[in-house]
Amino acid sequence: MSSSSMLWIVTPYNIEISNFLSYGLPDNSSFLRAPSSSFDGRVKGKKKPRLSSLSFNSDMKYSCLGTSNNARNISVVSSLIASPTGEIAVSSEQRVYDVVLKQAALVKEQLRSNRDIDLKPDIIVPGTLSLLNEAYDRCREVCAEYAKTFYLGTLLMTPERRKAIWAIYVWCRRTDELVDGPNASHITPRALDRWESRLEDVFEGRAYDMLDAALSDTVARFPVDIQPFRDMIEGMRMDLRKSRYKNFDELYLYCYYVAGTVGLMSVPVMGIEPESQATTESIYSAALALGIANQLTNILRDVGEDARRGRVYLPQDELAQAGLSDEDIFAGKVTDKWRSFMKKQIQRARMFFDEAEKGVTQLSSASRWPVWASLLLYRQILDEIEANDYNNFTKRAYVSKVKKIVALPVAYARSIVGVSRSSPLVKT
């Protein structure tokens, strides 16, 4: 059952008054595919960062788009892909990196104008402030209920930043619920088109309901661009029309749409350590890597669950190279071929987590804890898959409450470590 209400919304920054039926949040909701986790950065120079690769063999190529002075990394070689007809097409990672550059440019422009990204003067309208506070409080409740560990970490942030993160998280959750929630069977491409039109209204200051009002206020306060939000909706469209991915390039784009976008949405909200020498682009790339890592982990954890819905979120060419097919996945039998295949998939996900860690160290001390907690806990899911002897058909890998409790102080300890000038993200 969904809850909905009719209400008038009045918020500052020229947000128009609207009276629409709220989509509401399903009372029985599934978890968002990727927990809200993100980074922010500053520009210390104009030189474009050198790209580095996470490729580990020719049939599992992927180039992680970030900066590194680590000799173990090699240059990107897959930005351009030749089609069978000889045409040159831009790879998914290069397409996504173009979005990264655009988002970074917004922060650069904001820094040039010397505007504070935390606060803008409130335009107080009678009754508005209490309604807006109520909207953010509802976002807080949703985040606390469905992202408990991350929520605890947000409490260390400044009030302005944590409210903004809650608002972004709730929008992501509502978007994900359109295709993964209880009413998913009734969702059509036209419904997603309406949701995108509604998003554009929210960015123009026209709030449809209380939760929209919180997001409208957030995007008015911070230099948040609409493109990652649109891209997440595109990921939902992909879920409606696509259930197979022929190679990792296709899967990477999907992972960006449904999870990597979260980091880009939140970049302007998270602060960085004042002494950080990292470029904006490099920290955006690290945020993107965390989203990709989280989504790959979700995919590996949910192989059996997805198969029962007729979906296979695994690169078809890599399955074939391992001597496997969709039929093997639907049969759900753990074999030596499956173990070997899963080891490579887990290795790839861990490499993304490694790349993401470089960015977490650049965050301001008030923002590191929730991101470290998310990273460490999600990474442990991969350990649990291994502990289950790679049986992700009938066993769901999860991190126990005890392990979560243990992970929190570890994440906190890492969060209080200052920025190292020898970090691979540091510009020299």
Tab-separated table of C-alpha atoms in Angstrom:
chain	number	residue	atom	x	y	z
A	1	MET	CA	0.000	0.000	0.000
A	2	SER	CA	1.215	3.512	-0.778
A	3	SER	CA	0.517	6.589	1.256
A	4	SER	CA	-0.291	9.832	-0.533
A	5	SER	CA	-1.647	13.207	0.384
A	6	MET	CA	-2.845	16.497	-1.066
A	7	LEU	CA	-0.965	19.494	0.306
A	8	TRP	CA	0.146	23.018	-0.424
A	9	ILE	CA	3.898	23.592	-0.442
A	10	VAL	CA	5.507	27.003	0.089
A	11	THR	CA	9.304	27.189	0.229
A	12	PRO	CA	11.990	29.879	-0.188
A	13	TYR	CA	14.073	30.729	-3.272
A	14	ASN	CA	11.060	31.393	-5.528
A	15	ILE	CA	9.774	27.828	-5.199
A	16	GLU	CA	6.284	28.041	-6.625
A	17	ILE	CA	3.178	26.848	-4.839
A	18	SER	CA	1.793	23.615	-6.250
A	19	ASN	CA	-1.069	21.344	-5.325
A	20	PHE	CA	-0.545	17.865	-6.713
A	21	LEU	CA	-1.172	14.315	-5.655
A	22	SER	CA	2.002	12.960	-4.082
A	23	TYR	CA	3.537	9.777	-5.400
A	24	GLY	CA	4.171	8.961	-1.755
A	25	LEU	CA	6.517	6.327	-0.410
A	26	PRO	CA	5.418	2.699	-0.396
A	27	ASP	CA	4.931	1.440	3.137
A	28	ASN	CA	6.614	-1.832	2.239
A	29	SER	CA	9.696	-0.656	0.361
A	30	SER	CA	12.783	-2.410	-0.854
A	31	PHE	CA	16.268	-1.097	-0.252
A	32	LEU	CA	17.793	1.366	-2.672
A	33	ARG	CA	20.353	-0.391	-4.855
A	34	ALA	CA	23.165	1.912	-3.881
A	35	PRO	CA	23.434	3.676	-0.535
A	36	SER	CA	23.972	7.386	-0.749
A	37	SER	CA	27.688	7.985	-0.719
A	38	SER	CA	29.601	10.846	-2.257
A	39	PHE	CA	32.540	13.202	-2.326
A	40	ASP	CA	33.404	16.821	-3.026
A	41	GLY	CA	36.606	18.393	-4.293
A	42	ARG	CA	38.408	21.595	-5.026
A	43	VAL	CA	40.505	22.665	-7.962
A	44	LYS	CA	44.215	23.120	-7.302
A	45	GLY	CA	45.198	23.446	-10.953
A	46	LYS	CA	43.924	23.432	-14.502
A	47	LYS	CA	45.721	20.382	-15.834
A	48	LYS	CA	43.383	17.546	-16.795
A	49	PRO	CA	44.073	14.526	-14.565
A	50	ARG	CA	45.846	11.567	-16.062
A	51	LEU	CA	43.498	8.634	-16.412
A	52	SER	CA	44.411	5.281	-14.973
A	53	SER	CA	43.285	1.757	-15.761
A	54	LEU	CA	41.906	-1.047	-13.671
A	55	SER	CA	42.166	-3.556	-16.526
A	56	PHE	CA	43.474	-6.945	-15.501
A	57	ASN	CA	43.064	-8.905	-18.714
A	58	SER	CA	41.827	-8.315	-22.221
A	59	ASP	CA	38.464	-10.008	-21.779
A	60	MET	CA	37.555	-8.118	-18.596
A	61	LYS	CA	38.752	-4.665	-19.567
A	62	TYR	CA	37.746	-1.643	-17.577
A	63	SER	CA	39.452	1.676	-17.221
A	64	CYS	CA	38.839	3.406	-13.925
A	65	LEU	CA	38.778	7.109	-14.692
A	66	GLY	CA	40.808	8.744	-11.986
A	67	THR	CA	44.235	10.136	-11.302
A	68	SER	CA	47.104	8.135	-9.989
A	69	ASN	CA	50.842	8.267	-9.655
A	70	ASN	CA	50.889	4.607	-8.756
A	71	ALA	CA	53.198	2.685	-11.075
A	72	ARG	CA	50.890	-0.328	-10.934
A	73	ASN	CA	48.273	1.532	-12.945
A	74	ILE	CA	48.510	1.797	-16.713
A	75	SER	CA	47.092	4.267	-19.195
A	76	VAL	CA	43.570	4.036	-20.522
A	77	VAL	CA	43.391	2.141	-23.786
A	78	SER	CA	39.648	1.614	-24.122
A	79	SER	CA	38.204	5.120	-24.428
A	80	LEU	CA	37.393	4.392	-28.053
A	81	ILE	CA	35.916	1.105	-29.235
A	82	ALA	CA	35.783	-0.083	-32.833
A	83	SER	CA	32.485	-1.629	-33.920
A	84	PRO	CA	32.388	-4.716	-36.178
A	85	THR	CA	31.823	-2.383	-39.139
A	86	GLY	CA	34.944	-0.413	-38.316
A	87	GLU	CA	33.124	2.608	-36.868
A	88	ILE	CA	34.614	4.214	-33.775
A	89	ALA	CA	32.306	4.573	-30.795
A	90	VAL	CA	32.987	6.232	-27.478
A	91	SER	CA	33.113	3.732	-24.639
A	92	SER	CA	30.717	3.910	-21.710
A	93	GLU	CA	33.451	4.963	-19.288
A	94	GLN	CA	34.405	7.891	-21.517
A	95	ARG	CA	30.762	8.929	-21.855
A	96	VAL	CA	30.398	8.864	-18.088
A	97	TYR	CA	33.660	10.730	-17.589
A	98	ASP	CA	32.296	13.527	-19.766
A	99	VAL	CA	29.489	13.861	-17.211
A	100	VAL	CA	32.090	13.880	-14.420
A	101	LEU	CA	33.891	16.779	-16.084
A	102	LYS	CA	30.653	18.717	-16.398
A	103	GLN	CA	29.817	18.245	-12.726
A	104	ALA	CA	33.339	19.246	-11.698
A	105	ALA	CA	33.072	22.380	-13.830
A	106	LEU	CA	30.013	23.455	-11.849
A	107	VAL	CA	31.976	23.338	-8.612
A	108	LYS	CA	34.875	25.208	-10.233
A	109	GLU	CA	32.522	27.967	-11.345
A	110	GLN	CA	31.013	28.147	-7.879
A	111	LEU	CA	34.460	28.466	-6.311
A	112	ARG	CA	35.438	31.222	-8.757
A	113	SER	CA	32.396	33.229	-7.704
A	114	ASN	CA	33.422	32.785	-4.047
A	115	ARG	CA	29.932	31.857	-3.008
A	116	ASP	CA	29.417	29.725	0.076
A	117	ILE	CA	28.047	26.309	-0.913
A	118	ASP	CA	26.685	25.689	2.565
A	119	LEU	CA	24.391	28.633	3.110
A	120	LYS	CA	22.328	31.125	1.203
A	121	PRO	CA	20.197	33.705	2.988
A	122	ASP	CA	16.726	32.436	3.708
A	123	ILE	CA	13.862	34.376	2.192
A	124	ILE	CA	11.424	33.951	4.997
A	125	VAL	CA	7.795	33.594	4.010
A	126	PRO	CA	5.321	33.285	6.889
A	127	GLY	CA	4.725	29.616	7.606
A	128	THR	CA	7.339	28.505	5.077
A	129	LEU	CA	10.191	27.693	7.435
A	130	SER	CA	8.141	25.318	9.556
A	131	LEU	CA	6.876	23.486	6.467
A	132	LEU	CA	10.398	23.168	5.114
A	133	ASN	CA	11.707	21.907	8.437
A	134	GLU	CA	8.895	19.350	8.450
A	135	ALA	CA	9.875	18.264	4.931
A	136	TYR	CA	13.502	17.727	5.897
A	137	ASP	CA	12.426	15.937	9.048
A	138	ARG	CA	10.414	13.481	6.963
A	139	CYS	CA	13.498	12.900	4.779
A	140	ARG	CA	15.486	12.265	7.939
A	141	GLU	CA	12.969	9.646	9.061
A	142	VAL	CA	13.145	7.799	5.735
A	143	CYS	CA	16.951	7.795	5.739
A	144	ALA	CA	17.044	6.629	9.367
A	145	GLU	CA	14.669	3.764	8.595
A	146	TYR	CA	16.196	2.445	5.389
A	147	ALA	CA	19.891	3.417	5.638
A	148	LYS	CA	20.553	3.115	9.345
A	149	THR	CA	24.337	2.946	9.290
A	150	PHE	CA	24.743	5.748	6.788
A	151	TYR	CA	22.202	7.859	8.675
A	152	LEU	CA	24.230	7.651	11.881
A	153	GLY	CA	27.223	8.984	10.024
A	154	THR	CA	25.301	11.919	8.559
A	155	LEU	CA	24.632	13.164	12.083
A	156	LEU	CA	28.285	14.245	12.234
A	157	MET	CA	27.814	16.570	9.271
A	158	THR	CA	26.813	20.206	9.499
A	159	PRO	CA	23.012	20.652	9.702
A	160	GLU	CA	22.837	22.110	6.180
A	161	ARG	CA	24.828	19.284	4.612
A	162	ARG	CA	23.056	16.430	6.334
A	163	LYS	CA	19.595	17.783	5.468
A	164	ALA	CA	20.637	18.060	1.836
A	165	ILE	CA	21.985	14.493	1.808
A	166	TRP	CA	18.711	13.225	3.318
A	167	ALA	CA	16.712	14.989	0.596
A	168	ILE	CA	18.865	13.520	-2.174
A	169	TYR	CA	18.706	10.051	-0.620
A	170	VAL	CA	14.904	10.164	-0.478
A	171	TRP	CA	14.605	11.203	-4.120
A	172	CYS	CA	16.912	8.341	-5.138
A	173	ARG	CA	14.891	5.913	-3.082
A	174	ARG	CA	11.591	7.035	-4.545
A	175	THR	CA	13.026	6.753	-8.051
A	176	ASP	CA	14.328	3.246	-7.393
A	177	GLU	CA	10.975	2.200	-5.959
A	178	LEU	CA	9.293	3.018	-9.262
A	179	VAL	CA	10.815	-0.096	-10.844
A	180	ASP	CA	11.729	-2.193	-7.801
A	181	GLY	CA	8.906	-1.413	-5.392
A	182	PRO	CA	5.522	-3.074	-4.808
A	183	ASN	CA	3.912	-1.185	-7.713
A	184	ALA	CA	6.743	-1.859	-10.175
A	185	SER	CA	4.566	-4.055	-12.395
A	186	HIS	CA	2.380	-1.041	-13.166
A	187	ILE	CA	5.238	1.286	-14.100
A	188	THR	CA	5.517	2.170	-17.796
A	189	PRO	CA	8.000	4.283	-19.779
A	190	ARG	CA	5.395	7.053	-19.790
A	191	ALA	CA	5.322	6.993	-15.995
A	192	LEU	CA	9.079	7.525	-15.959
A	193	ASP	CA	8.690	10.348	-18.468
A	194	ARG	CA	6.245	12.002	-16.057
A	195	TRP	CA	8.682	11.467	-13.192
A	196	GLU	CA	11.434	13.182	-15.205
A	197	SER	CA	9.106	16.071	-16.040
A	198	ARG	CA	8.334	16.364	-12.357
A	199	LEU	CA	12.087	16.398	-11.621
A	200	GLU	CA	12.534	19.333	-13.988
A	201	ASP	CA	9.759	21.175	-12.152
A	202	VAL	CA	11.489	20.499	-8.840
A	203	PHE	CA	14.721	22.015	-10.176
A	204	GLU	CA	12.701	25.023	-11.336
A	205	GLY	CA	11.332	25.431	-7.815
A	206	ARG	CA	7.899	23.869	-8.358
A	207	ALA	CA	7.465	21.329	-5.572
A	208	TYR	CA	4.750	18.712	-5.959
A	209	ASP	CA	4.822	17.535	-2.366
A	210	MET	CA	6.697	17.869	0.884
A	211	LEU	CA	9.588	15.610	-0.138
A	212	ASP	CA	9.994	17.462	-3.422
A	213	ALA	CA	10.124	20.715	-1.471
A	214	ALA	CA	13.153	19.468	0.477
A	215	LEU	CA	14.965	18.615	-2.766
A	216	SER	CA	14.007	21.952	-4.357
A	217	ASP	CA	15.483	23.736	-1.380
A	218	THR	CA	18.627	21.598	-1.570
A	219	VAL	CA	19.299	22.279	-5.266
A	220	ALA	CA	18.709	25.985	-4.610
A	221	ARG	CA	21.334	26.012	-1.850
A	222	PHE	CA	24.001	23.900	-3.551
A	223	PRO	CA	25.373	23.857	-7.135
A	224	VAL	CA	23.672	20.552	-7.917
A	225	ASP	CA	23.175	19.743	-11.595
A	226	ILE	CA	20.111	17.956	-12.924
A	227	GLN	CA	22.021	15.606	-15.282
A	228	PRO	CA	22.855	12.833	-12.760
A	229	PHE	CA	19.209	12.823	-11.649
A	230	ARG	CA	18.078	12.431	-15.254
A	231	ASP	CA	20.638	9.690	-15.736
A	232	MET	CA	19.276	7.743	-12.768
A	233	ILE	CA	15.818	7.842	-14.354
A	234	GLU	CA	17.421	6.568	-17.556
A	235	GLY	CA	18.730	3.639	-15.520
A	236	MET	CA	15.160	2.893	-14.474
A	237	ARG	CA	14.118	2.955	-18.134
A	238	MET	CA	16.896	0.497	-18.866
A	239	ASP	CA	15.492	-1.856	-16.222
A	240	LEU	CA	12.143	-1.827	-18.033
A	241	ARG	CA	13.535	-2.720	-21.450
A	242	LYS	CA	16.742	-4.635	-20.802
A	243	SER	CA	17.484	-7.821	-18.856
A	244	ARG	CA	20.838	-8.819	-20.393
A	245	TYR	CA	24.182	-7.060	-20.847
A	246	LYS	CA	26.437	-8.326	-23.589
A	247	ASN	CA	29.688	-7.014	-22.069
A	248	PHE	CA	31.075	-5.015	-19.195
A	249	ASP	CA	30.978	-1.782	-21.169
A	250	GLU	CA	27.177	-2.048	-21.239
A	251	LEU	CA	27.014	-3.110	-17.606
A	252	TYR	CA	29.271	-0.247	-16.550
A	253	LEU	CA	26.891	2.280	-18.074
A	254	TYR	CA	23.973	0.689	-16.225
A	255	CYS	CA	25.920	0.775	-12.946
A	256	TYR	CA	26.634	4.444	-13.509
A	257	TYR	CA	22.982	5.205	-14.182
A	258	VAL	CA	21.578	3.497	-11.093
A	259	ALA	CA	24.403	4.010	-8.583
A	260	GLY	CA	27.327	6.080	-9.803
A	261	THR	CA	24.944	8.995	-10.255
A	262	VAL	CA	24.360	9.147	-6.502
A	263	GLY	CA	27.907	10.274	-5.876
A	264	LEU	CA	27.709	12.955	-8.562
A	265	MET	CA	24.425	14.255	-7.158
A	266	SER	CA	25.938	14.585	-3.710
A	267	VAL	CA	29.361	15.977	-4.591
A	268	PRO	CA	28.438	19.634	-4.029
A	269	VAL	CA	27.017	18.760	-0.612
A	270	MET	CA	30.021	16.913	0.818
A	271	GLY	CA	33.045	18.999	1.846
A	272	ILE	CA	36.723	18.128	1.576
A	273	GLU	CA	39.702	18.578	3.824
A	274	PRO	CA	41.023	22.138	3.389
A	275	GLU	CA	44.566	20.827	2.953
A	276	SER	CA	43.613	18.457	0.161
A	277	GLN	CA	45.562	18.931	-3.045
A	278	ALA	CA	43.265	16.675	-5.057
A	279	THR	CA	41.584	17.975	-8.200
A	280	THR	CA	37.829	18.185	-8.435
A	281	GLU	CA	37.791	15.696	-11.293
A	282	SER	CA	39.777	13.087	-9.368
A	283	ILE	CA	37.453	13.163	-6.379
A	284	TYR	CA	34.381	12.994	-8.605
A	285	SER	CA	35.973	9.946	-10.243
A	286	ALA	CA	36.509	8.336	-6.841
A	287	ALA	CA	32.877	9.012	-5.942
A	288	LEU	CA	31.848	7.414	-9.205
A	289	ALA	CA	34.050	4.390	-8.450
A	290	LEU	CA	32.299	3.865	-5.107
A	291	GLY	CA	28.902	3.894	-6.769
A	292	ILE	CA	30.066	1.399	-9.386
A	293	ALA	CA	31.600	-0.822	-6.677
A	294	ASN	CA	28.399	-0.782	-4.631
A	295	GLN	CA	26.256	-1.660	-7.625
A	296	LEU	CA	28.541	-4.474	-8.765
A	297	THR	CA	28.349	-5.827	-5.220
A	298	ASN	CA	24.551	-5.657	-5.339
A	299	ILE	CA	24.576	-7.551	-8.628
A	300	LEU	CA	26.869	-10.301	-7.330
A	301	ARG	CA	24.863	-10.637	-4.125
A	302	ASP	CA	21.517	-10.833	-5.938
A	303	VAL	CA	22.315	-13.241	-8.787
A	304	GLY	CA	19.758	-15.814	-7.635
A	305	GLU	CA	17.068	-13.266	-6.826
A	306	ASP	CA	17.487	-11.555	-10.199
A	307	ALA	CA	17.467	-14.904	-12.024
A	308	ARG	CA	14.087	-15.722	-10.504
A	309	ARG	CA	12.821	-12.534	-12.149
A	310	GLY	CA	14.354	-13.547	-15.460
A	311	ARG	CA	17.222	-11.068	-15.199
A	312	VAL	CA	20.955	-11.646	-15.574
A	313	TYR	CA	23.083	-8.628	-14.679
A	314	LEU	CA	26.352	-10.306	-15.681
A	315	PRO	CA	28.430	-9.708	-18.832
A	316	GLN	CA	27.309	-12.293	-21.365
A	317	ASP	CA	30.686	-12.454	-23.100
A	318	GLU	CA	32.490	-13.172	-19.832
A	319	LEU	CA	29.995	-15.887	-18.948
A	320	ALA	CA	30.650	-17.513	-22.320
A	321	GLN	CA	34.410	-17.259	-21.857
A	322	ALA	CA	34.015	-19.076	-18.527
A	323	GLY	CA	32.009	-21.831	-20.224
A	324	LEU	CA	28.751	-20.669	-18.620
A	325	SER	CA	25.369	-19.508	-19.897
A	326	ASP	CA	22.067	-18.156	-18.611
A	327	GLU	CA	20.862	-21.735	-18.241
A	328	ASP	CA	23.623	-22.404	-15.704
A	329	ILE	CA	22.501	-19.400	-13.694
A	330	PHE	CA	18.858	-20.440	-13.794
A	331	ALA	CA	19.898	-23.956	-12.703
A	332	GLY	CA	21.612	-22.384	-9.700
A	333	LYS	CA	24.390	-24.933	-9.253
A	334	VAL	CA	27.764	-23.930	-7.820
A	335	THR	CA	30.473	-25.503	-9.970
A	336	ASP	CA	34.199	-24.957	-10.379
A	337	LYS	CA	33.471	-22.889	-13.487
A	338	TRP	CA	31.103	-20.694	-11.466
A	339	ARG	CA	33.623	-20.281	-8.646
A	340	SER	CA	36.317	-19.236	-11.110
A	341	PHE	CA	33.934	-16.774	-12.795
A	342	MET	CA	32.843	-15.265	-9.472
A	343	LYS	CA	36.429	-14.825	-8.276
A	344	LYS	CA	37.117	-12.565	-11.252
A	345	GLN	CA	33.891	-10.604	-10.748
A	346	ILE	CA	34.673	-10.065	-7.062
A	347	GLN	CA	38.224	-9.017	-7.945
A	348	ARG	CA	36.851	-6.365	-10.279
A	349	ALA	CA	34.463	-4.999	-7.631
A	350	ARG	CA	37.266	-4.809	-5.075
A	351	MET	CA	39.419	-2.846	-7.491
A	352	PHE	CA	36.655	-0.248	-7.723
A	353	PHE	CA	36.502	-0.104	-3.932
A	354	ASP	CA	40.275	0.438	-3.863
A	355	GLU	CA	39.889	3.354	-6.256
A	356	ALA	CA	37.067	4.791	-4.144
A	357	GLU	CA	39.161	4.698	-0.967
A	358	LYS	CA	41.559	7.224	-2.471
A	359	GLY	CA	38.728	9.749	-2.595
A	360	VAL	CA	37.344	9.124	0.885
A	361	THR	CA	40.635	10.259	2.382
A	362	GLN	CA	40.121	13.670	0.762
A	363	LEU	CA	36.775	14.345	2.447
A	364	SER	CA	36.348	16.761	5.297
A	365	SER	CA	36.465	15.065	8.681
A	366	ALA	CA	32.739	15.675	9.184
A	367	SER	CA	31.854	13.782	6.009
A	368	ARG	CA	34.205	10.815	6.048
A	369	TRP	CA	32.535	8.548	8.585
A	370	PRO	CA	29.290	7.699	6.739
A	371	VAL	CA	31.192	7.150	3.500
A	372	TRP	CA	33.818	4.942	5.152
A	373	ALA	CA	31.067	2.970	6.902
A	374	SER	CA	29.220	2.435	3.630
A	375	LEU	CA	32.394	1.409	1.824
A	376	LEU	CA	33.611	-1.023	4.490
A	377	LEU	CA	30.226	-2.669	5.013
A	378	TYR	CA	29.502	-3.088	1.329
A	379	ARG	CA	32.958	-4.474	0.754
A	380	GLN	CA	32.280	-7.100	3.425
A	381	ILE	CA	29.365	-8.415	1.351
A	382	LEU	CA	31.963	-9.677	-1.115
A	383	ASP	CA	33.681	-11.497	1.753
A	384	GLU	CA	30.372	-13.108	2.672
A	385	ILE	CA	29.835	-14.334	-0.898
A	386	GLU	CA	33.190	-16.058	-0.651
A	387	ALA	CA	32.305	-17.461	2.772
A	388	ASN	CA	29.158	-18.955	1.189
A	389	ASP	CA	31.384	-20.802	-1.310
A	390	TYR	CA	30.132	-18.474	-4.069
A	391	ASN	CA	26.557	-19.699	-3.663
A	392	ASN	CA	24.695	-16.518	-4.512
A	393	PHE	CA	21.876	-18.547	-6.014
A	394	THR	CA	20.129	-19.697	-2.836
A	395	LYS	CA	22.106	-17.919	-0.106
A	396	ARG	CA	21.949	-14.169	0.362
A	397	ALA	CA	25.254	-12.701	1.499
A	398	TYR	CA	24.760	-10.187	4.265
A	399	VAL	CA	26.805	-8.536	6.978
A	400	SER	CA	25.685	-9.534	10.468
A	401	LYS	CA	24.753	-6.950	13.096
A	402	VAL	CA	27.827	-7.878	15.093
A	403	LYS	CA	30.102	-7.214	12.128
A	404	LYS	CA	28.302	-3.936	11.458
A	405	ILE	CA	28.852	-2.840	15.031
A	406	VAL	CA	32.532	-3.739	14.769
A	407	ALA	CA	32.852	-1.900	11.453
A	408	LEU	CA	31.529	1.415	12.777
A	409	PRO	CA	34.477	2.235	15.064
A	410	VAL	CA	36.867	1.048	12.347
A	411	ALA	CA	35.207	3.439	9.907
A	412	TYR	CA	35.370	6.214	12.485
A	413	ALA	CA	39.064	5.572	13.124
A	414	ARG	CA	39.762	5.886	9.414
A	415	SER	CA	37.624	9.012	9.204
A	416	ILE	CA	39.788	10.924	11.689
A	417	VAL	CA	42.990	10.279	9.752
A	418	GLY	CA	44.008	13.457	7.964
A	419	VAL	CA	44.738	13.887	4.285
A	420	SER	CA	48.078	12.501	3.212
A	421	ARG	CA	49.993	14.552	0.686
A	422	SER	CA	51.300	11.305	-0.747
A	423	SER	CA	47.787	10.249	-1.738
A	424	PRO	CA	47.467	8.949	-5.324
A	425	LEU	CA	44.876	11.671	-5.946
A	426	VAL	CA	47.234	14.488	-5.011
A	427	LYS	CA	48.258	16.720	-7.888
A	428	THR	CA	52.020	17.099	-8.213
